[in-house]
Amino acid sequence: MKISKHCFPCLLNQIIKTAKLSKTENVDEIFRETFEFLAKADFNKTSPEIGGETYRIFSAKTGIFDPYKDSKDFYNRLFLEKLPFFESKITSFRDAVKYAVLGNIVDFSAIRVDIDSEIEKIFSSAENFDFTVDHCDELFSDIEKAKSILYLGDNCGEIVLDKLLIKKIREINPDCKIHFAVRGTPAANDNTLNDAKSVGMDEVCEIIENGDCSLGTVLPRTSENFRKIYNEADVIISKGQGNYESLSEEKENIYFLFMVKCPVIAEYAGVPERSVLCMKKI
C-alpha cells in the first residue's frame, strides 16, 4: 500500500510527540530536516518506510535511539499485570486472536488522545467486539498443517497478548517452528529484541530481528536472514496496521491481524474505522 497524502499529518504528529516526550532542545532543527525530507518523499513507498526514516532523522539529530523506552516498559508491565484477567477470558483460539487484535489499540503512531482510557474501555467490553473480517477458521486450519510460522510483531503492551496467542498456536500444532519478528532498531513503540525478551516471548518461540527501523515490514530493507525465514514460512501472521500497510500487496499466505485506526486504511481495506480484522491475504 503506497503512502497517501493524508498520511503526512500523522507522520508529522509522530515526530512532534516524540520530541515532546524526549524533552529534546533542538526541536527547530529536527522539524526543519523532517519537513525537508517529507517534502521530497517518494510516493511509491509505504508510510511505514517513510515514517521509519523520520525516526532515523530524529535519532541522528538527538542521539536518542529509543525515546519510547519508558513508555514501552510501562505498557509491557501493565499488560503483564493484567495477564490473569486475559488468561481467564481467553478460552479458545478465536478468543486469543480477538484479544491479540484488541491489544493493537496501544499504538503511539496513530493520532489519538488517551490510550489508557481506550485500553480500559475496550477490554471492559471485549465481548461486544466482533470481527468485521473473520478468517479465524481458515487461520486455524492453516496452523494445523504448518511446519513453520512467522509471527510479525508490532507494538509494546499488545505483545503480551501475542504471546498468549502463540501459546494457543502451540496447543494446536506443538511441532510447528514459530519465529516472532521484531524491529531491528527502535521505532516509536514497536517492539525490539529486548522488549520481546522482557515479556518472556523467548519462552514460547524463537525471536528474530528484521534488521530494519521501518514502522512495518518493508521487505527490501530487511536482513537476508529475515527474508529467508519469511519466504520459507508456511503461514505468516502479520500483526498491526503498519505491517498491513507494508505487506498488503505481498504473498498470499499472510493473515493480517489488526484494528483499523485511520480513514486511509479503512478505505483501502474496504471496512469501517475501528474494525477488528483477522483477514487472509487473497
Coordinates of C-alpha atoms in Angstrom, one line a residue:
M1 CA 0.0 0.0 0.0
K2 CA 1.6 3.2 -1.2
I3 CA 1.6 6.3 1.1
S4 CA -1.3 8.7 0.8
K5 CA -1.2 12.5 1.1
H6 CA -3.4 12.1 4.1
C7 CA -0.6 10.2 5.9
F8 CA 1.6 13.3 6.2
P9 CA -0.2 15.0 9.2
C10 CA 0.2 11.7 11.1
L11 CA 3.9 11.4 10.3
L12 CA 4.5 15.0 11.4
N13 CA 2.4 14.4 14.6
Q14 CA 4.6 11.4 15.4
I15 CA 7.8 13.5 15.4
I16 CA 6.2 16.3 17.4
K17 CA 5.0 13.8 20.0
T18 CA 8.5 12.1 20.1
A19 CA 10.3 15.5 20.5
K20 CA 7.9 16.4 23.4
L21 CA 8.3 13.0 25.0
S22 CA 12.1 13.1 24.9
K23 CA 12.3 16.8 26.0
T24 CA 14.9 17.4 23.4
E25 CA 16.0 21.0 22.9
N26 CA 16.9 21.4 19.2
V27 CA 13.3 20.8 18.0
D28 CA 13.5 23.5 15.3
E29 CA 16.4 21.7 13.6
I30 CA 14.7 18.4 13.9
F31 CA 11.4 19.7 12.5
R32 CA 13.2 21.5 9.6
E33 CA 15.1 18.4 8.5
T34 CA 12.0 16.3 8.8
F35 CA 9.9 18.7 6.8
E36 CA 12.6 18.8 4.1
F37 CA 12.7 15.0 4.0
L38 CA 8.9 14.7 3.8
A39 CA 8.7 17.3 1.1
K40 CA 10.8 15.1 -1.1
A41 CA 9.2 11.8 -0.1
D42 CA 8.7 9.1 -2.7
F43 CA 5.0 8.4 -3.1
N44 CA 5.8 4.9 -4.4
K45 CA 7.0 4.0 -0.9
T46 CA 4.8 3.0 2.1
S47 CA 4.0 5.1 5.1
P48 CA 5.8 2.8 7.5
E49 CA 9.0 3.1 5.5
I50 CA 8.9 6.9 5.3
G51 CA 7.9 7.0 9.0
G52 CA 10.9 4.9 9.9
E53 CA 13.2 7.4 8.2
T54 CA 11.7 10.3 10.2
Y55 CA 12.7 8.4 13.4
R56 CA 16.2 7.8 12.0
I57 CA 16.5 11.6 11.4
F58 CA 15.3 12.2 15.0
S59 CA 17.8 9.8 16.5
A60 CA 20.7 11.2 14.3
K61 CA 19.9 14.7 15.5
T62 CA 19.4 13.9 19.2
G63 CA 21.5 10.8 19.9
I64 CA 18.3 9.4 21.5
F65 CA 17.8 6.0 19.9
D66 CA 14.8 4.7 21.9
P67 CA 12.7 7.7 23.0
Y68 CA 9.7 5.5 23.9
K69 CA 11.7 3.1 26.1
D70 CA 10.0 4.1 29.3
S71 CA 6.5 4.1 27.7
K72 CA 7.2 0.6 26.2
D73 CA 8.3 -0.7 29.6
F74 CA 5.2 0.8 31.2
Y75 CA 2.7 -0.8 28.8
N76 CA 4.5 -4.2 28.8
R77 CA 4.3 -4.2 32.7
L78 CA 0.7 -3.1 32.6
F79 CA -0.3 -5.9 30.3
L80 CA 1.7 -8.4 32.3
E81 CA -0.1 -7.3 35.4
K82 CA -3.4 -7.9 33.6
L83 CA -2.3 -11.4 32.5
P84 CA -4.5 -13.3 34.9
F85 CA -7.5 -11.3 33.6
F86 CA -6.6 -12.1 30.0
E87 CA -6.0 -15.7 30.7
S88 CA -9.4 -16.0 32.3
K89 CA -11.1 -14.6 29.3
I90 CA -9.2 -16.5 26.6
T91 CA -10.7 -20.0 26.4
S92 CA -10.5 -20.6 22.7
F93 CA -8.3 -19.9 19.7
R94 CA -10.8 -17.3 18.4
D95 CA -10.7 -15.6 21.8
A96 CA -6.9 -15.5 21.6
V97 CA -7.0 -13.9 18.2
K98 CA -9.6 -11.3 19.2
Y99 CA -7.7 -10.2 22.3
A100 CA -4.5 -10.0 20.4
V101 CA -6.2 -7.7 17.9
L102 CA -7.8 -5.6 20.6
G103 CA -4.4 -5.2 22.1
N104 CA -3.4 -3.4 18.9
I105 CA -5.0 -0.3 20.4
V106 CA -1.6 0.5 22.1
D107 CA -0.3 2.5 19.1
F108 CA 1.6 5.8 19.6
S109 CA 1.8 6.3 15.9
A110 CA -1.9 6.7 15.4
I111 CA -3.5 10.1 16.2
R112 CA -5.4 9.5 19.4
V113 CA -5.6 11.4 22.7
D114 CA -5.9 8.9 25.6
I115 CA -4.5 5.4 25.1
D116 CA -5.1 4.5 28.8
S117 CA -8.8 5.2 28.7
E118 CA -9.1 3.4 25.3
I119 CA -7.5 0.3 26.8
E120 CA -9.8 0.3 29.8
K121 CA -12.9 0.9 27.6
I122 CA -12.0 -1.9 25.1
F123 CA -11.1 -4.7 27.5
S124 CA -14.0 -4.0 29.8
S125 CA -16.4 -4.6 26.9
A126 CA -14.3 -7.0 24.8
E127 CA -17.2 -9.4 24.5
N128 CA -19.1 -6.7 22.5
F129 CA -16.4 -6.7 19.7
D130 CA -16.9 -8.9 16.7
F131 CA -14.6 -9.4 13.8
T132 CA -15.5 -7.2 10.8
V133 CA -13.5 -9.7 8.7
D134 CA -13.3 -13.1 10.3
H135 CA -10.9 -15.7 8.7
C136 CA -10.1 -17.3 12.1
D137 CA -11.3 -20.7 10.9
E138 CA -9.0 -20.6 7.9
L139 CA -6.1 -19.5 10.1
F140 CA -6.8 -22.4 12.5
S141 CA -6.8 -24.8 9.6
D142 CA -3.6 -23.5 8.1
I143 CA -1.9 -23.6 11.5
E144 CA -2.8 -27.2 11.9
K145 CA -0.9 -28.1 8.7
A146 CA 2.0 -25.7 9.1
K147 CA 5.6 -26.7 9.6
S148 CA 6.8 -23.2 10.1
I149 CA 5.0 -19.9 11.2
L150 CA 6.4 -16.4 11.1
Y151 CA 4.6 -14.0 13.5
L152 CA 5.3 -10.4 12.8
G153 CA 5.1 -8.4 16.0
D154 CA 4.0 -4.8 16.4
N155 CA 3.6 -2.7 19.5
C156 CA 4.5 -2.9 23.2
G157 CA 1.8 -4.0 25.6
E158 CA -0.1 -6.0 23.0
I159 CA 3.0 -8.3 22.7
V160 CA 1.8 -9.9 25.9
L161 CA -1.4 -10.9 24.1
D162 CA 0.7 -12.0 21.1
K163 CA 2.4 -14.4 23.5
L164 CA -0.9 -15.8 24.6
L165 CA -2.0 -16.3 21.0
I166 CA 1.3 -18.1 20.3
K167 CA 0.7 -20.4 23.3
K168 CA -2.7 -21.3 21.7
I169 CA -0.9 -22.0 18.4
R170 CA 1.4 -24.3 20.2
E171 CA -1.6 -26.2 21.6
I172 CA -2.9 -26.6 18.0
N173 CA 0.4 -27.6 16.5
P174 CA 3.1 -28.4 19.1
D175 CA 5.7 -29.4 16.5
C176 CA 5.5 -26.3 14.4
K177 CA 8.6 -24.0 14.3
I178 CA 7.5 -20.5 15.3
H179 CA 9.5 -17.3 14.8
F180 CA 8.4 -14.0 16.3
A181 CA 9.9 -11.0 14.4
V182 CA 10.7 -7.6 16.0
R183 CA 12.2 -4.4 14.6
G184 CA 15.9 -4.3 14.1
T185 CA 16.2 -0.9 15.8
P186 CA 13.8 1.2 17.9
A187 CA 11.0 2.9 16.1
A188 CA 8.1 4.5 18.1
N189 CA 6.7 2.0 20.5
D190 CA 7.3 -1.0 18.2
N191 CA 8.9 -4.0 19.9
T192 CA 12.6 -4.7 19.7
L193 CA 14.5 -7.8 20.9
N194 CA 14.9 -6.5 24.4
D195 CA 11.2 -5.7 24.6
A196 CA 10.2 -9.2 23.5
K197 CA 12.5 -10.8 25.9
S198 CA 11.2 -8.7 28.8
V199 CA 7.7 -10.3 28.4
G200 CA 9.2 -13.8 28.0
M201 CA 8.4 -14.2 24.3
D202 CA 11.5 -16.5 24.1
E203 CA 9.7 -19.0 26.3
V204 CA 7.2 -19.9 23.6
C205 CA 9.1 -19.3 20.3
E206 CA 12.3 -18.0 18.7
I207 CA 12.7 -14.2 18.5
I208 CA 14.3 -12.8 15.4
E209 CA 15.1 -9.2 14.4
N210 CA 14.1 -8.0 10.9
G211 CA 17.1 -5.7 10.5
D212 CA 15.2 -2.5 9.8
C213 CA 13.8 0.6 11.6
S214 CA 10.6 0.9 9.5
L215 CA 7.3 1.1 11.3
G216 CA 6.3 -2.1 9.5
T217 CA 7.9 -4.8 7.5
V218 CA 9.5 -3.3 4.3
L219 CA 11.0 -6.5 2.8
P220 CA 13.7 -4.9 0.6
R221 CA 15.1 -3.2 3.8
T222 CA 15.1 -6.3 6.0
S223 CA 18.0 -8.6 6.6
E224 CA 18.9 -11.6 4.4
N225 CA 18.2 -14.0 7.3
F226 CA 14.8 -12.5 8.0
R227 CA 13.8 -12.7 4.3
K228 CA 14.8 -16.4 4.2
I229 CA 12.5 -17.2 7.2
Y230 CA 9.8 -15.0 5.6
N231 CA 10.0 -16.8 2.3
E232 CA 10.1 -20.3 3.8
A233 CA 7.2 -19.8 6.3
D234 CA 4.1 -21.8 5.6
V235 CA 2.0 -19.2 7.5
I236 CA 2.7 -15.5 8.2
I237 CA 0.7 -13.8 10.9
S238 CA 1.1 -10.0 10.4
K239 CA 0.2 -8.0 13.4
G240 CA -0.7 -4.3 13.4
Q241 CA -1.6 -1.6 10.9
G242 CA 2.0 -0.8 9.9
N243 CA 2.7 -4.4 8.9
Y244 CA -0.6 -4.3 6.9
E245 CA 0.4 -1.1 5.1
S246 CA 3.8 -2.5 4.1
L247 CA 2.7 -6.1 3.2
S248 CA -0.8 -5.7 1.8
E249 CA 0.5 -6.3 -1.8
E250 CA 2.8 -9.3 -0.9
K251 CA 2.5 -13.1 -0.9
E252 CA -0.8 -14.8 -0.2
N253 CA -0.1 -16.9 2.9
I254 CA -0.4 -13.8 5.2
Y255 CA -3.1 -13.3 7.8
F256 CA -3.4 -9.6 8.9
L257 CA -4.5 -9.1 12.5
F258 CA -5.1 -5.5 13.4
M259 CA -7.5 -2.8 14.5
V260 CA -8.3 -0.2 11.8
K261 CA -7.3 3.2 13.3
C262 CA -7.5 5.7 10.4
P263 CA -9.7 6.6 7.5
V264 CA -7.0 5.9 4.9
I265 CA -6.6 2.3 6.0
A266 CA -10.4 1.9 6.3
E267 CA -10.9 3.0 2.8
Y268 CA -8.1 0.9 1.4
A269 CA -9.3 -2.3 3.2
G270 CA -12.9 -1.6 2.5
V271 CA -14.0 -1.7 6.1
P272 CA -15.2 0.9 8.7
E273 CA -12.8 2.6 11.1
R274 CA -12.4 0.7 14.4
S275 CA -12.9 -2.6 12.6
V276 CA -11.3 -5.7 14.2
L277 CA -9.7 -7.8 11.5
C278 CA -8.4 -11.3 11.1
M279 CA -8.1 -11.1 7.3
K280 CA -6.3 -13.5 5.0
K281 CA -4.5 -12.0 2.0
I282 CA -6.2 -13.1 -1.2

